[in-house]
């Protein structure tokens, strides 16, 4: 039987003794805590050097490698050299392999998990390999070595600074008592505690030994991912009580009923192979790790949970924004139009800023998302008055801000997604993935329109959901319009495509007929010719205030879905036809209890372009999803399906005056029936509610 003795400079509270098979051998493992008594540790090594097969040294600061610099701890070196016959180890080599393996394993199994995360490392010197591999996925790293080791209230934010710190402090750290993992030569003042807790609060990922975390009460860890080692059931319960989302334990635990450290595991490997520390090669360790199937442990104290982060760019849609936003409201309420026009031009040059934090989005799958709404200053009038490069620069500044905040994907809202090449150039230059949200905008448009037609009950809907009526898409050759046209061709008996570009219309008609055999597709350059026959109309232009259609010609009971922003159908036109249902599509109800500032929609309801960004975050799809003016209808279908997976719902149907109630829908239906005798005579369908 092989004997392993673990000598820990921590207290005896967690001492254990057990027997277990490992690598074809029987092992007797015993832990002895000496409570910082180095003399007793030396005596135990002398006692066990002839009786144990390997000795593990725990609970003290290990040798540290930082870049090309290596800090050898004097006490550890002395203790390791006391036994000539029995190997003594502090676990350095195995720890370095497993620290890096844990990060790569998680990044591989949960794609993009560490992308652009804000990471706080209690000690970059103790977790240098962890930090190095994390830089492959994020630049947002902060090292607390000066705070914890020297009591200096200063964080390091680069490897150059960390390596300089290691070289400059090595004499102090070599000779300071290594009784704890991160000692303080100078007393850590309350201010140091405060700034470290504040840094923990802002971090997405915290890298530290459990003993380091415990020293600060674990109070700032709610919602965090913790990278640590040797987490027992009792420790996991403590982290659960503090609201930790995920624990990445880089020390594999091959024994079901006992939690051991990496140091003990390395000592067992040395004893089983019959090698001293210097003779165990990386190949030996790799072979054993592979043969035993040892993996880092991913622990979810509250069940599976993954929090992704997004950013979304918004901008004021008109001067009315300034009348509602403080402190501009004080100026705008008493200012003449000339002053307001000047203010509008000035604000267009303002740097981006965070308008609102968004939290509480939670998918039925357990995935969660949080993010930031970032405002750029230009109204549609100002955006269109400048060159695309003007807007690109502001969007790239917003992307830089989003990256520093920790966002993993950024969406473009309103006019920012139609400027220039519709996001392509921004995506090439931005430091994080970009999506315009147009795929979900198209999906939401059709979703809302189809739901409205069913609720009114004026058009026959077949078992497959296909509408026995005629539909029109105005602006059919545009980004969203072309996708709406492709989808409507599958959902309506006949479809009419309208755009002032004859050649593009013919090409679109040809594509749709190939994609949907049997579809009846008509093309026209003007809306008026067939307007009165339509049961559903989708407007998807970028007219910015131009008259798109004559609402007086529309059939009573027609459903008009206005996808454009700004709207194609002005409120005064809507008021002229109370027998027509004009809806503003693209509104999605988010799952969870969402908290954010008012964006002019009911609670939990957002525009579809923002919802697309959130869906991609929930799915962990940190990629350029919807870009350019040619939207792929396959992506429209995919984002719709992903939305359903994550609990997205169509919001209550809204118009220019807010949400339509059941009474509002009944009023539109009754007014339409009064003007359509063929339906009033009894041929109409019963409305679906």
XYZ file of C-alpha atoms in Angstrom:
689
model
C 0.000 0.000 0.000
C 1.266 3.458 -0.916
C 1.232 6.160 1.763
C 0.725 9.856 1.034
C 1.178 12.427 3.795
C -0.174 15.940 3.216
C 1.414 18.556 5.489
C -0.629 21.758 5.465
C 0.371 25.069 7.022
C -3.326 25.698 7.537
C -5.170 24.523 10.634
C -6.164 20.943 11.518
C -9.928 21.594 11.116
C -9.980 19.945 7.698
C -7.692 16.990 8.448
C -8.716 13.667 6.919
C -7.513 10.095 6.523
C -8.809 7.494 4.062
C -7.801 4.620 1.791
C -8.561 4.340 -1.922
C -7.387 2.567 -5.106
C -5.585 4.732 -7.676
C -3.643 3.803 -10.841
C -3.757 0.128 -9.906
C -2.399 0.673 -6.380
C -3.981 0.952 -2.920
C -3.329 4.320 -1.257
C -3.429 5.467 2.353
C -3.832 9.272 2.387
C -3.581 11.452 5.476
C -3.690 15.233 5.950
C -2.003 16.930 8.937
C -2.550 20.648 9.548
C 0.200 22.437 11.497
C -1.457 25.878 11.810
C 1.517 27.947 10.494
C 4.049 26.064 12.655
C 6.964 25.638 10.224
C 9.082 23.853 12.839
C 6.435 21.166 13.190
C 6.220 20.888 9.395
C 9.962 20.239 9.278
C 9.639 17.636 12.046
C 6.831 15.868 10.163
C 8.933 15.672 7.010
C 11.789 14.113 8.982
C 9.336 11.682 10.588
C 7.619 10.579 7.375
C 10.483 10.672 4.864
C 11.200 7.021 5.483
C 7.591 5.872 6.004
C 5.662 7.709 3.231
C 5.898 7.195 -0.528
C 5.344 10.931 -1.210
C 4.800 14.076 0.844
C 2.531 16.952 -0.247
C 3.067 20.522 0.983
C -0.181 22.522 1.158
C -1.454 25.868 2.425
C 1.512 28.060 1.528
C 2.485 30.301 -1.308
C 3.905 28.204 -4.139
C 6.822 28.788 -6.471
C 5.667 31.301 -9.079
C 6.522 31.656 -12.756
C 5.702 35.029 -14.319
C 6.871 35.241 -17.913
C 10.564 34.374 -18.003
C 10.907 35.223 -14.315
C 10.638 32.472 -11.679
C 10.225 33.208 -7.981
C 11.472 30.315 -5.823
C 10.022 30.399 -2.315
C 12.844 29.890 0.194
C 10.801 27.909 2.722
C 9.272 25.579 0.125
C 12.676 24.960 -1.419
C 14.093 24.105 2.009
C 11.197 21.798 2.881
C 11.328 20.086 -0.518
C 15.046 19.475 -0.035
C 14.776 17.968 3.453
C 13.828 14.508 2.209
C 16.282 12.683 -0.026
C 14.495 9.329 -0.215
C 10.848 10.428 -0.440
C 9.629 12.973 -3.013
C 8.183 16.193 -1.595
C 5.994 18.333 -3.856
C 3.987 21.564 -3.763
C 2.081 20.671 -6.967
C 3.497 23.391 -9.205
C 3.757 21.451 -12.459
C 0.370 19.748 -12.333
C -1.308 22.976 -11.188
C -0.013 24.923 -14.201
C -1.311 22.302 -16.638
C -4.726 22.066 -14.986
C -5.177 25.830 -14.656
C -4.763 26.276 -18.403
C -6.724 23.128 -19.245
C -9.708 24.320 -17.189
C -10.070 27.552 -19.164
C -9.630 25.872 -22.546
C -12.027 23.069 -21.594
C -14.753 25.559 -20.657
C -14.193 27.693 -23.747
C -14.480 24.582 -25.929
C -17.561 23.098 -24.279
C -19.370 26.434 -23.844
C -18.392 28.301 -26.978
C -17.339 31.863 -26.338
C -17.839 31.667 -22.570
C -14.886 33.891 -21.689
C -15.210 36.212 -24.690
C -14.597 39.784 -23.523
C -15.254 38.907 -19.877
C -14.184 41.275 -17.120
C -11.779 39.131 -15.089
C -10.370 39.875 -11.639
C -7.395 37.752 -10.553
C -6.575 37.947 -6.860
C -3.027 36.970 -7.820
C -1.713 36.982 -11.357
C 1.486 35.455 -9.973
C -0.354 32.430 -8.567
C -2.545 32.083 -11.660
C -0.187 33.217 -14.401
C -1.055 30.362 -16.772
C -4.768 30.982 -16.237
C -4.297 34.669 -17.011
C -2.230 33.992 -20.114
C -4.813 31.720 -21.715
C -7.657 34.095 -20.786
C -5.977 36.841 -22.833
C -6.755 34.791 -25.934
C -10.428 35.577 -25.300
C -10.504 38.901 -23.428
C -8.379 41.990 -22.793
C -10.305 42.964 -19.664
C -8.005 41.557 -16.956
C -7.123 43.149 -13.599
C -4.563 41.793 -11.137
C -4.918 42.454 -7.395
C -1.359 41.394 -6.457
C -0.292 44.814 -5.092
C -3.470 45.059 -2.996
C -3.224 41.623 -1.416
C 0.525 41.090 -1.226
C 1.803 44.551 -0.340
C -1.276 46.405 0.857
C -0.966 48.950 -1.982
C -4.402 50.148 -3.237
C -3.540 49.679 -6.906
C -4.585 47.107 -9.514
C -2.423 45.986 -12.425
C -3.997 45.786 -15.871
C -1.252 44.376 -18.106
C 1.256 41.548 -18.163
C 4.114 44.010 -18.505
C 3.034 45.602 -15.220
C 2.612 42.173 -13.587
C 6.061 41.005 -14.668
C 7.621 44.268 -13.478
C 5.816 43.870 -10.149
C 7.068 40.292 -9.779
C 10.681 41.277 -10.417
C 10.481 44.309 -8.144
C 8.952 42.491 -5.185
C 10.630 39.107 -5.417
C 13.010 39.705 -2.538
C 10.154 40.698 -0.223
C 7.983 37.793 -1.319
C 10.801 35.257 -1.122
C 11.424 36.007 2.546
C 7.930 36.910 3.792
C 6.251 34.117 5.786
C 4.412 31.925 3.234
C 1.780 30.796 5.729
C -1.132 31.969 3.623
C -1.617 32.104 -0.103
C -1.718 35.906 -0.441
C -0.114 37.540 2.606
C 0.196 41.253 3.256
C 3.534 42.646 4.261
C 1.785 45.904 5.185
C -1.568 45.730 6.980
C -4.421 45.794 4.501
C -6.478 48.835 5.408
C -10.218 49.182 5.101
C -9.725 51.111 1.867
C -7.980 48.144 0.292
C -10.855 45.897 1.342
C -13.291 48.380 -0.155
C -11.595 48.675 -3.544
C -11.167 44.911 -3.834
C -14.818 44.260 -3.035
C -15.791 46.927 -5.551
C -13.592 45.256 -8.178
C -15.214 41.904 -7.372
C -18.641 43.456 -7.843
C -17.749 44.713 -11.344
C -16.076 41.494 -12.488
C -17.778 38.731 -14.470
C -15.117 36.162 -13.582
C -13.096 36.003 -10.350
C -9.926 33.869 -10.193
C -8.767 33.068 -6.660
C -8.099 30.309 -4.161
C -11.090 29.645 -1.946
C -9.172 30.771 1.151
C -8.623 34.173 -0.469
C -12.306 34.560 -1.237
C -13.303 33.451 2.235
C -11.174 36.176 3.770
C -13.455 38.768 2.157
C -16.705 37.142 3.233
C -17.814 36.044 -0.263
C -20.306 38.906 -0.211
C -19.648 40.293 -3.703
C -19.845 37.045 -5.658
C -23.533 36.906 -6.600
C -23.949 36.153 -10.291
C -20.225 35.523 -10.820
C -18.165 32.715 -12.285
C -15.407 31.608 -9.917
C -12.214 29.878 -11.111
C -10.687 28.139 -8.105
C -9.630 24.708 -6.826
C -10.512 21.956 -4.372
C -14.167 22.839 -3.783
C -15.776 20.475 -1.295
C -19.517 20.125 -0.733
C -19.306 22.455 2.279
C -17.482 25.091 0.261
C -19.920 24.719 -2.612
C -22.780 25.312 -0.175
C -21.124 28.539 0.994
C -20.814 29.716 -2.620
C -24.423 28.698 -3.258
C -25.554 30.811 -0.312
C -23.720 33.801 -1.786
C -25.436 33.468 -5.167
C -22.475 32.297 -7.274
C -23.587 31.233 -10.765
C -20.807 28.856 -11.743
C -17.679 27.385 -10.159
C -14.870 26.183 -12.400
C -12.769 23.899 -10.206
C -9.512 23.157 -12.007
C -8.586 20.367 -9.567
C -10.144 17.074 -10.747
C -11.665 14.963 -7.990
C -11.247 11.261 -8.773
C -12.665 10.151 -5.396
C -16.386 10.499 -4.842
C -16.429 10.933 -1.061
C -13.245 12.937 -0.533
C -11.997 16.281 -1.869
C -8.254 16.453 -2.377
C -5.940 19.190 -3.589
C -3.814 19.249 -6.730
C -0.763 18.853 -4.494
C -2.042 15.553 -3.113
C -3.009 14.388 -6.609
C 0.499 15.125 -7.912
C 2.021 13.323 -4.896
C -0.127 10.258 -5.660
C 1.000 10.309 -9.299
C 4.640 10.515 -8.217
C 4.181 7.607 -5.793
C 2.301 5.482 -8.334
C 4.919 6.016 -11.064
C 7.862 5.712 -8.671
C 9.299 9.044 -9.839
C 10.618 11.990 -7.894
C 9.254 15.420 -8.777
C 12.101 16.138 -11.179
C 11.557 12.869 -13.033
C 7.802 13.183 -13.724
C 7.553 14.545 -17.250
C 4.734 16.436 -18.928
C 4.119 13.315 -21.017
C 3.633 11.300 -17.826
C 1.097 13.789 -16.524
C -0.713 14.022 -19.864
C -0.934 10.244 -20.172
C -2.379 9.863 -16.671
C -4.848 12.755 -17.135
C -6.034 11.218 -20.420
C -6.179 7.620 -19.203
C -8.156 8.501 -16.086
C -10.397 10.964 -17.958
C -9.623 13.685 -15.433
C -11.431 16.910 -16.282
C -11.966 20.253 -14.577
C -15.232 20.334 -12.663
C -17.940 22.731 -13.772
C -20.268 23.207 -10.810
C -23.588 25.063 -10.870
C -24.643 25.846 -7.292
C -28.201 26.738 -8.415
C -28.495 24.569 -11.518
C -27.251 25.402 -14.998
C -26.846 29.109 -15.550
C -24.905 31.101 -18.097
C -24.905 34.881 -18.220
C -24.003 36.570 -21.499
C -23.524 40.280 -22.058
C -24.653 42.478 -24.930
C -24.709 46.108 -25.956
C -27.234 47.836 -28.191
C -26.905 51.216 -29.893
C -29.869 53.583 -29.855
C -30.308 57.216 -30.860
C -32.978 59.942 -30.556
C -35.660 59.563 -33.230
C -36.626 63.254 -33.187
C -36.262 66.537 -31.324
C -39.003 65.285 -29.011
C -36.320 63.162 -27.337
C -34.618 66.302 -26.094
C -37.885 67.496 -24.564
C -38.055 64.289 -22.505
C -34.372 63.904 -21.567
C -32.866 65.658 -18.586
C -31.281 68.212 -18.417
C -32.076 69.044 -22.057
C -35.790 69.251 -21.229
C -35.228 72.530 -19.352
C -33.746 74.128 -22.464
C -36.030 72.595 -25.069
C -39.298 73.564 -23.376
C -38.610 77.276 -23.737
C -36.493 77.260 -26.895
C -37.669 78.435 -30.326
C -37.278 76.119 -33.342
C -34.005 77.766 -34.390
C -32.402 76.941 -31.044
C -33.751 73.377 -31.134
C -32.342 72.869 -34.652
C -28.951 74.069 -33.440
C -29.134 71.790 -30.401
C -30.010 68.859 -32.659
C -26.910 69.511 -34.790
C -24.639 69.856 -31.742
C -25.888 66.663 -30.059
C -25.038 64.715 -33.221
C -21.347 65.257 -32.383
C -21.665 64.132 -28.752
C -19.666 61.061 -27.680
C -21.647 57.882 -26.929
C -22.856 57.260 -23.398
C -24.688 54.512 -21.520
C -28.393 55.303 -21.436
C -29.441 52.270 -19.433
C -28.269 49.017 -17.870
C -30.417 46.021 -18.847
C -30.747 43.110 -16.399
C -33.176 40.315 -15.565
C -33.446 38.615 -18.979
C -33.716 34.904 -18.218
C -34.396 32.109 -20.687
C -36.326 28.925 -19.779
C -33.080 27.098 -20.613
C -31.343 28.752 -17.636
C -29.310 31.123 -19.806
C -29.360 34.771 -18.779
C -28.417 38.005 -20.498
C -27.555 41.466 -19.292
C -26.304 44.471 -21.168
C -26.207 48.165 -21.886
C -28.150 50.541 -24.124
C -25.589 52.948 -25.574
C -26.772 56.220 -27.094
C -25.194 58.040 -30.009
C -26.467 61.575 -30.457
C -27.710 61.910 -34.036
C -31.397 62.034 -34.951
C -32.392 60.429 -38.293
C -32.272 63.890 -39.870
C -28.671 64.426 -38.730
C -27.566 60.889 -39.555
C -28.835 61.218 -43.109
C -27.308 64.699 -43.445
C -23.767 63.424 -42.810
C -21.591 60.956 -44.673
C -21.678 57.301 -43.589
C -18.144 57.676 -42.210
C -19.457 60.228 -39.707
C -21.833 57.639 -38.250
C -19.282 54.815 -38.537
C -16.907 56.716 -36.234
C -19.591 57.126 -33.599
C -20.627 53.490 -33.816
C -17.014 52.347 -33.473
C -16.640 54.589 -30.410
C -19.761 52.897 -29.006
C -18.232 49.487 -29.815
C -15.042 50.390 -27.930
C -17.163 51.428 -24.949
C -19.138 48.183 -25.161
C -15.939 46.127 -25.223
C -14.620 47.833 -22.078
C -17.951 47.208 -20.365
C -17.624 43.497 -21.159
C -20.235 43.108 -23.911
C -19.794 40.025 -26.103
C -21.978 41.188 -29.003
C -23.410 44.561 -30.070
C -26.591 45.347 -31.975
C -27.367 48.398 -34.098
C -30.750 50.063 -33.678
C -32.990 52.371 -35.728
C -31.112 54.399 -38.386
C -27.649 53.256 -37.283
C -28.301 49.932 -39.027
C -29.269 51.410 -42.406
C -26.444 53.918 -42.825
C -23.894 53.143 -45.535
C -23.553 49.413 -46.074
C -25.875 48.448 -43.202
C -23.325 47.317 -40.646
C -20.738 45.610 -42.861
C -18.023 48.247 -42.444
C -18.732 48.641 -38.731
C -18.436 44.866 -38.236
C -15.064 44.815 -40.026
C -13.639 47.537 -37.784
C -15.388 46.837 -34.483
C -13.640 44.924 -31.665
C -16.687 42.682 -31.070
C -19.374 40.981 -33.199
C -22.135 43.133 -34.732
C -25.728 42.460 -35.785
C -28.325 44.839 -37.190
C -31.313 42.874 -35.871
C -33.018 42.992 -39.264
C -33.604 39.231 -39.321
C -35.781 39.345 -36.212
C -37.386 42.603 -37.345
C -38.619 40.801 -40.440
C -39.737 37.815 -38.401
C -41.526 40.040 -35.887
C -43.291 41.934 -38.649
C -44.847 38.810 -40.092
C -45.535 37.357 -36.667
C -47.483 40.457 -35.636
C -49.337 40.754 -38.947
C -50.409 37.126 -38.996
C -51.543 37.284 -35.361
C -53.563 40.440 -36.061
C -55.316 38.859 -39.050
C -56.285 35.873 -36.911
C -57.604 38.074 -34.122
C -59.796 40.119 -36.465
C -61.174 36.985 -38.089
C -62.071 38.671 -41.386
C -59.916 36.408 -43.568
C -60.015 32.637 -43.794
C -56.956 30.994 -42.189
C -56.304 27.403 -43.207
C -55.121 24.586 -40.897
C -51.541 25.189 -42.017
C -51.823 28.856 -41.082
C -51.964 30.066 -44.692
C -54.147 33.119 -45.291
C -56.797 32.860 -48.027
C -56.284 36.457 -49.092
C -53.975 38.972 -50.707
C -50.918 40.601 -49.153
C -48.732 43.489 -50.297
C -45.170 44.446 -49.356
C -44.298 48.109 -49.938
C -40.541 48.544 -50.160
C -40.186 44.902 -51.195
C -36.641 45.253 -52.553
C -35.269 46.680 -49.309
C -33.425 44.781 -46.568
C -36.422 43.825 -44.438
C -39.001 44.095 -47.213
C -37.416 41.393 -49.376
C -37.419 38.927 -46.495
C -41.014 39.806 -45.601
C -41.924 39.139 -49.220
C -40.291 35.694 -49.164
C -42.077 34.741 -45.967
C -45.455 36.167 -46.980
C -45.300 34.137 -50.183
C -45.545 31.058 -47.959
C -48.308 32.532 -45.785
C -50.766 34.103 -48.287
C -52.531 32.958 -51.455
C -51.338 35.972 -53.463
C -48.605 38.512 -52.830
C -47.977 41.898 -54.464
C -44.489 43.392 -54.403
C -44.099 47.161 -54.637
C -40.864 49.120 -55.181
C -39.601 51.827 -57.574
C -36.921 49.445 -58.936
C -38.395 47.310 -61.747
C -35.320 45.148 -62.367
C -34.902 44.297 -58.685
C -38.623 43.521 -58.427
C -38.397 41.057 -61.334
C -35.342 39.396 -59.811
C -37.067 39.122 -56.424
C -40.191 37.665 -58.053
C -38.055 35.069 -59.823
C -36.273 34.110 -56.572
C -39.546 33.731 -54.668
C -41.119 31.570 -57.359
C -38.094 29.268 -57.238
C -38.108 29.116 -53.438
C -41.885 28.672 -53.129
C -43.270 26.723 -56.104
C -46.883 27.622 -56.826
C -46.657 31.062 -55.210
C -48.719 33.743 -56.970
C -46.400 36.771 -57.115
C -47.285 40.099 -58.731
C -44.982 43.114 -59.105
C -45.785 46.796 -59.464
C -43.930 50.084 -59.121
C -46.861 51.903 -57.446
C -49.054 51.009 -54.502
C -52.313 52.561 -55.734
C -53.165 50.073 -58.477
C -54.004 47.104 -56.224
C -54.167 48.768 -52.823
C -57.940 48.438 -52.358
C -57.829 44.633 -52.767
C -55.316 43.923 -50.003
C -56.123 42.044 -46.786
C -52.635 42.638 -45.393
C -50.008 45.275 -46.155
C -46.438 45.404 -44.891
C -44.582 48.714 -45.322
C -40.819 48.414 -45.069
C -39.340 51.522 -46.679
C -36.762 54.047 -45.518
C -38.916 56.926 -46.663
C -38.192 59.066 -43.572
C -41.502 60.931 -43.674
C -42.417 60.553 -47.362
C -45.994 59.524 -48.204
C -45.945 55.793 -48.885
C -49.590 54.982 -49.563
C -53.046 56.574 -49.524
C -54.727 55.023 -46.509
C -58.140 56.190 -47.738
C -57.948 53.601 -50.526
C -57.314 50.675 -48.171
C -59.982 48.007 -47.728
C -61.935 48.127 -44.421
C -60.505 45.541 -42.014
C -57.099 45.514 -43.701
C -54.106 44.912 -41.424
C -51.189 47.248 -42.099
C -47.902 46.335 -40.467
C -45.512 49.271 -40.408
C -41.973 47.908 -40.143
C -40.169 51.154 -40.980
C -38.487 53.379 -38.393
C -39.415 56.242 -38.524
C -42.921 55.016 -39.326
C -44.244 55.032 -42.868
C -47.835 55.704 -41.751
C -48.112 58.956 -39.731
C -50.530 59.116 -36.760
C -52.794 61.589 -38.562
C -53.349 59.073 -41.381
C -54.084 56.288 -38.887
C -56.733 58.485 -37.250
C -58.565 58.815 -40.577
C -59.284 55.072 -40.779
C -60.583 53.609 -37.506
C -61.771 50.592 -39.539
C -58.188 49.655 -40.456
C -55.734 48.059 -38.033
C -52.327 49.745 -38.271
C -49.757 48.030 -36.112
C -46.135 48.781 -35.323
C -44.449 45.425 -35.701
C -41.149 44.230 -34.330
C -42.060 44.250 -30.653
C -41.002 41.208 -28.659
C -41.721 40.314 -25.054
C -38.557 39.216 -23.252
C -38.523 36.352 -20.715
C -37.739 37.113 -17.090
C -38.146 40.267 -15.019
C -36.371 42.824 -17.162
C -35.086 46.023 -15.590
C -34.074 48.972 -17.766
C -34.973 52.595 -18.417
C -38.025 53.499 -20.453
C -37.665 53.107 -24.232
C -41.279 53.955 -24.973
C -42.604 50.385 -24.760
C -44.380 48.371 -22.032
C -42.341 46.497 -19.419
C -40.351 43.547 -20.792
C -41.155 44.607 -24.371
C -38.416 45.635 -26.827
C -38.039 46.190 -30.538
C -37.144 43.084 -32.523
C -33.686 44.381 -33.494
C -32.793 44.596 -29.797
C -34.444 41.217 -29.184
C -32.216 39.652 -31.866
C -29.110 40.868 -30.059
C -30.438 39.412 -26.792
C -31.389 36.069 -28.395
C -27.878 35.704 -29.828
C -26.406 36.490 -26.405
C -28.641 33.914 -24.694
C -27.630 31.317 -27.259
C -23.916 32.132 -26.893
C -23.738 33.017 -30.596
C -21.176 35.813 -30.432
C -20.919 36.327 -34.170
C -21.743 38.756 -36.952
C -25.272 37.519 -37.598
C -27.293 39.984 -39.705
C -25.281 42.425 -41.821
C -25.787 44.204 -45.121
C -28.915 44.837 -47.096
C -29.521 41.318 -48.366
C -30.996 39.477 -45.409
C -31.050 35.690 -45.633
C -34.495 34.286 -45.024
C -32.883 31.203 -43.465
C -31.495 33.453 -40.745
C -34.932 34.987 -40.282
C -36.318 31.521 -39.664
C -33.373 30.562 -37.451
C -33.643 33.621 -35.190
C -37.398 33.043 -34.905
C -36.792 29.464 -33.746
C -34.035 30.523 -31.337
C -36.376 33.174 -29.961
C -39.021 30.548 -29.222
C -36.380 28.355 -27.570
C -35.440 31.192 -25.203
C -38.991 32.200 -24.332
C -39.492 35.194 -26.636
C -43.129 36.042 -27.271
C -44.919 38.413 -29.583
C -45.893 41.439 -27.521
C -49.401 42.790 -27.441
C -50.241 44.295 -30.811
C -49.412 47.990 -30.654
C -50.286 50.961 -32.819
C -49.273 54.602 -32.867
C -51.344 55.218 -29.729
C -50.074 52.223 -27.758
C -51.269 48.689 -27.150
C -54.495 47.532 -28.801
C -56.939 46.072 -26.286
C -59.518 43.403 -27.136
C -62.096 46.211 -27.205
C -59.990 48.118 -29.741
C -59.748 45.066 -31.988
C -63.498 44.444 -31.706
C -64.160 48.080 -32.664
C -62.005 47.801 -35.809
C -63.716 44.546 -36.730
C -67.233 45.929 -36.268
C -66.465 49.090 -38.266
C -65.050 46.955 -41.081
C -68.082 44.655 -41.092
C -70.385 47.653 -41.335
C -68.720 48.659 -44.598
C -68.396 45.177 -46.086
C -71.899 43.745 -46.598
C -70.608 40.442 -47.951
C -68.992 39.744 -44.565
C -71.754 41.233 -42.466
C -74.225 38.852 -44.152
C -72.636 35.957 -42.290
C -69.682 34.793 -44.344
C -67.078 36.215 -41.944
C -65.058 33.981 -39.716
C -65.332 34.053 -35.961
C -62.405 36.104 -34.633
C -59.756 34.225 -32.701
C -58.749 35.614 -29.313
